Amino acid sequence: MKLQIAATDGAHVFTAYGAGFVSVDGVRHERNLLVSPQRLLPGWTLASADKLAIDDFAFLAGLDADVTLLGMPSPLRFPRPELLRPFAEAQKGLEVMEFGAACRTYNVLAGEGRRVVVALLFC
């Protein structure tokens, strides 16, 4: 699906997504990816959703973001409760959603000037 994007003042935005890929600023990505308005980090983790570790969540919780989204293909696999400890300690929330919802939510929040991060897992 192609997304229509309003002016973003240079912030990274999702321009399309589909089965097994997302496009950020018109560039296609097919591997784990972290996106914030100012940062693009391919390969933020090499882990699959089932192999995520506490260090992965500590990294995400340590980012300067008000909202953190964890996007993955369907069916959703929610993280084990013990992995969420870094978010609880930082008093931050984590939203888990499928790719399309994560891309759309990120674009809306980034367009509002919010400090948002989306971490995508492709497997």
mmCIF file with all atom_site columns, C-alpha atoms in Angstrom:
data_model
loop_
_atom_site.group_PDB
_atom_site.id
_atom_site.type_symbol
_atom_site.label_atom_id
_atom_site.label_alt_id
_atom_site.label_comp_id
_atom_site.label_asym_id
_atom_site.label_entity_id
_atom_site.label_seq_id
_atom_site.pdbx_PDB_ins_code
_atom_site.Cartn_x
_atom_site.Cartn_y
_atom_site.Cartn_z
_atom_site.occupancy
_atom_site.B_iso_or_equiv
_atom_site.pdbx_formal_charge
_atom_site.auth_seq_id
_atom_site.auth_comp_id
_atom_site.auth_asym_id
_atom_site.auth_atom_id
_atom_site.pdbx_PDB_model_num
ATOM 1   C CA . MET A 1 1   ? 0.000  0.000   0.000  1.00 0.00 ? 1   MET A CA 1
ATOM 2   C CA . LYS A 1 2   ? 1.273  3.442   -0.882 1.00 0.00 ? 2   LYS A CA 1
ATOM 3   C CA . LEU A 1 3   ? 0.863  6.140   1.716  1.00 0.00 ? 3   LEU A CA 1
ATOM 4   C CA . GLN A 1 4   ? 0.094  9.785   1.024  1.00 0.00 ? 4   GLN A CA 1
ATOM 5   C CA . ILE A 1 5   ? 2.349  11.916  3.195  1.00 0.00 ? 5   ILE A CA 1
ATOM 6   C CA . ALA A 1 6   ? 1.921  15.537  4.200  1.00 0.00 ? 6   ALA A CA 1
ATOM 7   C CA . ALA A 1 7   ? 4.944  17.810  4.587  1.00 0.00 ? 7   ALA A CA 1
ATOM 8   C CA . THR A 1 8   ? 7.268  16.398  7.242  1.00 0.00 ? 8   THR A CA 1
ATOM 9   C CA . ASP A 1 9   ? 10.100 18.959  7.496  1.00 0.00 ? 9   ASP A CA 1
ATOM 10  C CA . GLY A 1 10  ? 12.772 16.388  6.665  1.00 0.00 ? 10  GLY A CA 1
ATOM 11  C CA . ALA A 1 11  ? 11.558 13.669  9.061  1.00 0.00 ? 11  ALA A CA 1
ATOM 12  C CA . HIS A 1 12  ? 11.783 10.064  7.893  1.00 0.00 ? 12  HIS A CA 1
ATOM 13  C CA . VAL A 1 13  ? 8.370  8.747   6.820  1.00 0.00 ? 13  VAL A CA 1
ATOM 14  C CA . PHE A 1 14  ? 6.940  5.512   5.501  1.00 0.00 ? 14  PHE A CA 1
ATOM 15  C CA . THR A 1 15  ? 5.972  5.862   1.871  1.00 0.00 ? 15  THR A CA 1
ATOM 16  C CA . ALA A 1 16  ? 4.742  2.304   1.268  1.00 0.00 ? 16  ALA A CA 1
ATOM 17  C CA . TYR A 1 17  ? 4.453  -1.115  2.834  1.00 0.00 ? 17  TYR A CA 1
ATOM 18  C CA . GLY A 1 18  ? 3.444  -4.586  1.732  1.00 0.00 ? 18  GLY A CA 1
ATOM 19  C CA . ALA A 1 19  ? 4.133  -8.263  2.252  1.00 0.00 ? 19  ALA A CA 1
ATOM 20  C CA . GLY A 1 20  ? 7.727  -8.508  3.491  1.00 0.00 ? 20  GLY A CA 1
ATOM 21  C CA . PHE A 1 21  ? 8.789  -4.891  2.921  1.00 0.00 ? 21  PHE A CA 1
ATOM 22  C CA . VAL A 1 22  ? 8.402  -1.269  3.910  1.00 0.00 ? 22  VAL A CA 1
ATOM 23  C CA . SER A 1 23  ? 9.591  1.830   2.097  1.00 0.00 ? 23  SER A CA 1
ATOM 24  C CA . VAL A 1 24  ? 10.991 4.770   4.034  1.00 0.00 ? 24  VAL A CA 1
ATOM 25  C CA . ASP A 1 25  ? 11.486 7.974   2.067  1.00 0.00 ? 25  ASP A CA 1
ATOM 26  C CA . GLY A 1 26  ? 10.978 5.921   -1.094 1.00 0.00 ? 26  GLY A CA 1
ATOM 27  C CA . VAL A 1 27  ? 13.696 3.362   -0.254 1.00 0.00 ? 27  VAL A CA 1
ATOM 28  C CA . ARG A 1 28  ? 12.642 -0.273  0.132  1.00 0.00 ? 28  ARG A CA 1
ATOM 29  C CA . HIS A 1 29  ? 13.666 -2.242  3.256  1.00 0.00 ? 29  HIS A CA 1
ATOM 30  C CA . GLU A 1 30  ? 13.177 -5.971  3.821  1.00 0.00 ? 30  GLU A CA 1
ATOM 31  C CA . ARG A 1 31  ? 15.064 -6.520  7.101  1.00 0.00 ? 31  ARG A CA 1
ATOM 32  C CA . ASN A 1 32  ? 14.675 -5.436  10.708 1.00 0.00 ? 32  ASN A CA 1
ATOM 33  C CA . LEU A 1 33  ? 14.590 -1.663  10.812 1.00 0.00 ? 33  LEU A CA 1
ATOM 34  C CA . LEU A 1 34  ? 14.331 1.123   13.379 1.00 0.00 ? 34  LEU A CA 1
ATOM 35  C CA . VAL A 1 35  ? 12.891 4.460   12.294 1.00 0.00 ? 35  VAL A CA 1
ATOM 36  C CA . SER A 1 36  ? 12.531 7.762   14.113 1.00 0.00 ? 36  SER A CA 1
ATOM 37  C CA . PRO A 1 37  ? 11.986 11.168  12.550 1.00 0.00 ? 37  PRO A CA 1
ATOM 38  C CA . GLN A 1 38  ? 15.757 11.819  12.631 1.00 0.00 ? 38  GLN A CA 1
ATOM 39  C CA . ARG A 1 39  ? 17.216 8.307   12.515 1.00 0.00 ? 39  ARG A CA 1
ATOM 40  C CA . LEU A 1 40  ? 17.144 5.248   10.283 1.00 0.00 ? 40  LEU A CA 1
ATOM 41  C CA . LEU A 1 41  ? 18.867 2.143   11.677 1.00 0.00 ? 41  LEU A CA 1
ATOM 42  C CA . PRO A 1 42  ? 18.762 -0.972  9.487  1.00 0.00 ? 42  PRO A CA 1
ATOM 43  C CA . GLY A 1 43  ? 19.481 -4.169  11.404 1.00 0.00 ? 43  GLY A CA 1
ATOM 44  C CA . TRP A 1 44  ? 18.684 -2.661  14.824 1.00 0.00 ? 44  TRP A CA 1
ATOM 45  C CA . THR A 1 45  ? 18.551 -6.288  15.965 1.00 0.00 ? 45  THR A CA 1
ATOM 46  C CA . LEU A 1 46  ? 19.333 -9.519  14.198 1.00 0.00 ? 46  LEU A CA 1
ATOM 47  C CA . ALA A 1 47  ? 16.802 -11.400 16.338 1.00 0.00 ? 47  ALA A CA 1
ATOM 48  C CA . SER A 1 48  ? 13.441 -12.669 15.201 1.00 0.00 ? 48  SER A CA 1
ATOM 49  C CA . ALA A 1 49  ? 10.350 -11.875 17.279 1.00 0.00 ? 49  ALA A CA 1
ATOM 50  C CA . ASP A 1 50  ? 10.704 -15.179 19.130 1.00 0.00 ? 50  ASP A CA 1
ATOM 51  C CA . LYS A 1 51  ? 14.395 -14.577 19.895 1.00 0.00 ? 51  LYS A CA 1
ATOM 52  C CA . LEU A 1 52  ? 14.275 -11.006 21.210 1.00 0.00 ? 52  LEU A CA 1
ATOM 53  C CA . ALA A 1 53  ? 16.306 -10.514 24.386 1.00 0.00 ? 53  ALA A CA 1
ATOM 54  C CA . ILE A 1 54  ? 16.189 -8.077  27.272 1.00 0.00 ? 54  ILE A CA 1
ATOM 55  C CA . ASP A 1 55  ? 19.078 -6.146  25.672 1.00 0.00 ? 55  ASP A CA 1
ATOM 56  C CA . ASP A 1 56  ? 16.903 -5.452  22.614 1.00 0.00 ? 56  ASP A CA 1
ATOM 57  C CA . PHE A 1 57  ? 14.199 -3.951  24.828 1.00 0.00 ? 57  PHE A CA 1
ATOM 58  C CA . ALA A 1 58  ? 16.725 -2.031  26.949 1.00 0.00 ? 58  ALA A CA 1
ATOM 59  C CA . PHE A 1 59  ? 18.048 -0.457  23.737 1.00 0.00 ? 59  PHE A CA 1
ATOM 60  C CA . LEU A 1 60  ? 14.535 0.576   22.662 1.00 0.00 ? 60  LEU A CA 1
ATOM 61  C CA . ALA A 1 61  ? 13.567 1.870   26.104 1.00 0.00 ? 61  ALA A CA 1
ATOM 62  C CA . GLY A 1 62  ? 16.746 3.961   26.181 1.00 0.00 ? 62  GLY A CA 1
ATOM 63  C CA . LEU A 1 63  ? 15.878 5.878   23.039 1.00 0.00 ? 63  LEU A CA 1
ATOM 64  C CA . ASP A 1 64  ? 14.645 9.453   23.299 1.00 0.00 ? 64  ASP A CA 1
ATOM 65  C CA . ALA A 1 65  ? 11.030 8.731   22.402 1.00 0.00 ? 65  ALA A CA 1
ATOM 66  C CA . ASP A 1 66  ? 7.659  9.421   23.963 1.00 0.00 ? 66  ASP A CA 1
ATOM 67  C CA . VAL A 1 67  ? 6.082  6.609   21.954 1.00 0.00 ? 67  VAL A CA 1
ATOM 68  C CA . THR A 1 68  ? 7.726  3.317   20.943 1.00 0.00 ? 68  THR A CA 1
ATOM 69  C CA . LEU A 1 69  ? 6.021  1.031   18.438 1.00 0.00 ? 69  LEU A CA 1
ATOM 70  C CA . LEU A 1 70  ? 7.057  -2.569  17.792 1.00 0.00 ? 70  LEU A CA 1
ATOM 71  C CA . GLY A 1 71  ? 5.790  -3.644  14.379 1.00 0.00 ? 71  GLY A CA 1
ATOM 72  C CA . MET A 1 72  ? 5.755  -7.150  12.964 1.00 0.00 ? 72  MET A CA 1
ATOM 73  C CA . PRO A 1 73  ? 3.929  -9.219  10.392 1.00 0.00 ? 73  PRO A CA 1
ATOM 74  C CA . SER A 1 74  ? 0.753  -11.071 11.349 1.00 0.00 ? 74  SER A CA 1
ATOM 75  C CA . PRO A 1 75  ? 0.155  -13.034 13.440 1.00 0.00 ? 75  PRO A CA 1
ATOM 76  C CA . LEU A 1 76  ? 1.347  -10.776 16.246 1.00 0.00 ? 76  LEU A CA 1
ATOM 77  C CA . ARG A 1 77  ? 3.640  -12.303 18.828 1.00 0.00 ? 77  ARG A CA 1
ATOM 78  C CA . PHE A 1 78  ? 3.649  -10.263 22.016 1.00 0.00 ? 78  PHE A CA 1
ATOM 79  C CA . PRO A 1 79  ? 6.925  -10.096 23.963 1.00 0.00 ? 79  PRO A CA 1
ATOM 80  C CA . ARG A 1 80  ? 7.292  -12.173 27.088 1.00 0.00 ? 80  ARG A CA 1
ATOM 81  C CA . PRO A 1 81  ? 6.410  -10.036 30.142 1.00 0.00 ? 81  PRO A CA 1
ATOM 82  C CA . GLU A 1 82  ? 9.951  -10.152 31.583 1.00 0.00 ? 82  GLU A CA 1
ATOM 83  C CA . LEU A 1 83  ? 11.296 -8.498  28.420 1.00 0.00 ? 83  LEU A CA 1
ATOM 84  C CA . LEU A 1 84  ? 9.224  -5.398  29.147 1.00 0.00 ? 84  LEU A CA 1
ATOM 85  C CA . ARG A 1 85  ? 11.123 -4.625  32.363 1.00 0.00 ? 85  ARG A CA 1
ATOM 86  C CA . PRO A 1 86  ? 13.314 -1.910  30.728 1.00 0.00 ? 86  PRO A CA 1
ATOM 87  C CA . PHE A 1 87  ? 10.147 -0.077  29.637 1.00 0.00 ? 87  PHE A CA 1
ATOM 88  C CA . ALA A 1 88  ? 8.612  -0.354  33.107 1.00 0.00 ? 88  ALA A CA 1
ATOM 89  C CA . GLU A 1 89  ? 11.827 0.927   34.711 1.00 0.00 ? 89  GLU A CA 1
ATOM 90  C CA . ALA A 1 90  ? 11.970 3.856   32.264 1.00 0.00 ? 90  ALA A CA 1
ATOM 91  C CA . GLN A 1 91  ? 8.235  4.493   32.814 1.00 0.00 ? 91  GLN A CA 1
ATOM 92  C CA . LYS A 1 92  ? 7.616  4.246   29.096 1.00 0.00 ? 92  LYS A CA 1
ATOM 93  C CA . GLY A 1 93  ? 5.079  2.304   27.100 1.00 0.00 ? 93  GLY A CA 1
ATOM 94  C CA . LEU A 1 94  ? 5.506  -0.053  24.166 1.00 0.00 ? 94  LEU A CA 1
ATOM 95  C CA . GLU A 1 95  ? 2.787  -0.641  21.594 1.00 0.00 ? 95  GLU A CA 1
ATOM 96  C CA . VAL A 1 96  ? 2.883  -3.888  19.598 1.00 0.00 ? 96  VAL A CA 1
ATOM 97  C CA . MET A 1 97  ? 1.097  -3.855  16.246 1.00 0.00 ? 97  MET A CA 1
ATOM 98  C CA . GLU A 1 98  ? 1.207  -5.298  12.762 1.00 0.00 ? 98  GLU A CA 1
ATOM 99  C CA . PHE A 1 99  ? 3.347  -3.610  10.078 1.00 0.00 ? 99  PHE A CA 1
ATOM 100 C CA . GLY A 1 100 ? 0.656  -1.580  8.371  1.00 0.00 ? 100 GLY A CA 1
ATOM 101 C CA . ALA A 1 101 ? -0.732 -0.183  11.605 1.00 0.00 ? 101 ALA A CA 1
ATOM 102 C CA . ALA A 1 102 ? 2.794  0.596   12.853 1.00 0.00 ? 102 ALA A CA 1
ATOM 103 C CA . CYS A 1 103 ? 3.673  2.465   9.637  1.00 0.00 ? 103 CYS A CA 1
ATOM 104 C CA . ARG A 1 104 ? 0.455  4.479   9.633  1.00 0.00 ? 104 ARG A CA 1
ATOM 105 C CA . THR A 1 105 ? 0.633  5.273   13.363 1.00 0.00 ? 105 THR A CA 1
ATOM 106 C CA . TYR A 1 106 ? 4.269  6.328   13.082 1.00 0.00 ? 106 TYR A CA 1
ATOM 107 C CA . ASN A 1 107 ? 3.504  8.674   10.163 1.00 0.00 ? 107 ASN A CA 1
ATOM 108 C CA . VAL A 1 108 ? 0.655  10.332  12.044 1.00 0.00 ? 108 VAL A CA 1
ATOM 109 C CA . LEU A 1 109 ? 2.712  10.815  15.215 1.00 0.00 ? 109 LEU A CA 1
ATOM 110 C CA . ALA A 1 110 ? 5.816  11.998  13.343 1.00 0.00 ? 110 ALA A CA 1
ATOM 111 C CA . GLY A 1 111 ? 3.618  14.406  11.373 1.00 0.00 ? 111 GLY A CA 1
ATOM 112 C CA . GLU A 1 112 ? 2.412  15.845  14.687 1.00 0.00 ? 112 GLU A CA 1
ATOM 113 C CA . GLY A 1 113 ? 6.029  16.429  15.702 1.00 0.00 ? 113 GLY A CA 1
ATOM 114 C CA . ARG A 1 114 ? 5.935  13.721  18.379 1.00 0.00 ? 114 ARG A CA 1
ATOM 115 C CA . ARG A 1 115 ? 9.067  11.887  19.489 1.00 0.00 ? 115 ARG A CA 1
ATOM 116 C CA . VAL A 1 116 ? 8.213  8.464   18.095 1.00 0.00 ? 116 VAL A CA 1
ATOM 117 C CA . VAL A 1 117 ? 10.268 5.385   17.273 1.00 0.00 ? 117 VAL A CA 1
ATOM 118 C CA . VAL A 1 118 ? 9.129  2.309   15.386 1.00 0.00 ? 118 VAL A CA 1
ATOM 119 C CA . ALA A 1 119 ? 11.133 -0.898  15.539 1.00 0.00 ? 119 ALA A CA 1
ATOM 120 C CA . LEU A 1 120 ? 10.155 -3.327  12.789 1.00 0.00 ? 120 LEU A CA 1
ATOM 121 C CA . LEU A 1 121 ? 10.764 -7.066  12.873 1.00 0.00 ? 121 LEU A CA 1
ATOM 122 C CA . PHE A 1 122 ? 10.449 -8.871  9.567  1.00 0.00 ? 122 PHE A CA 1
ATOM 123 C CA . CYS A 1 123 ? 10.515 -12.387 11.037 1.00 0.00 ? 123 CYS A CA 1
#
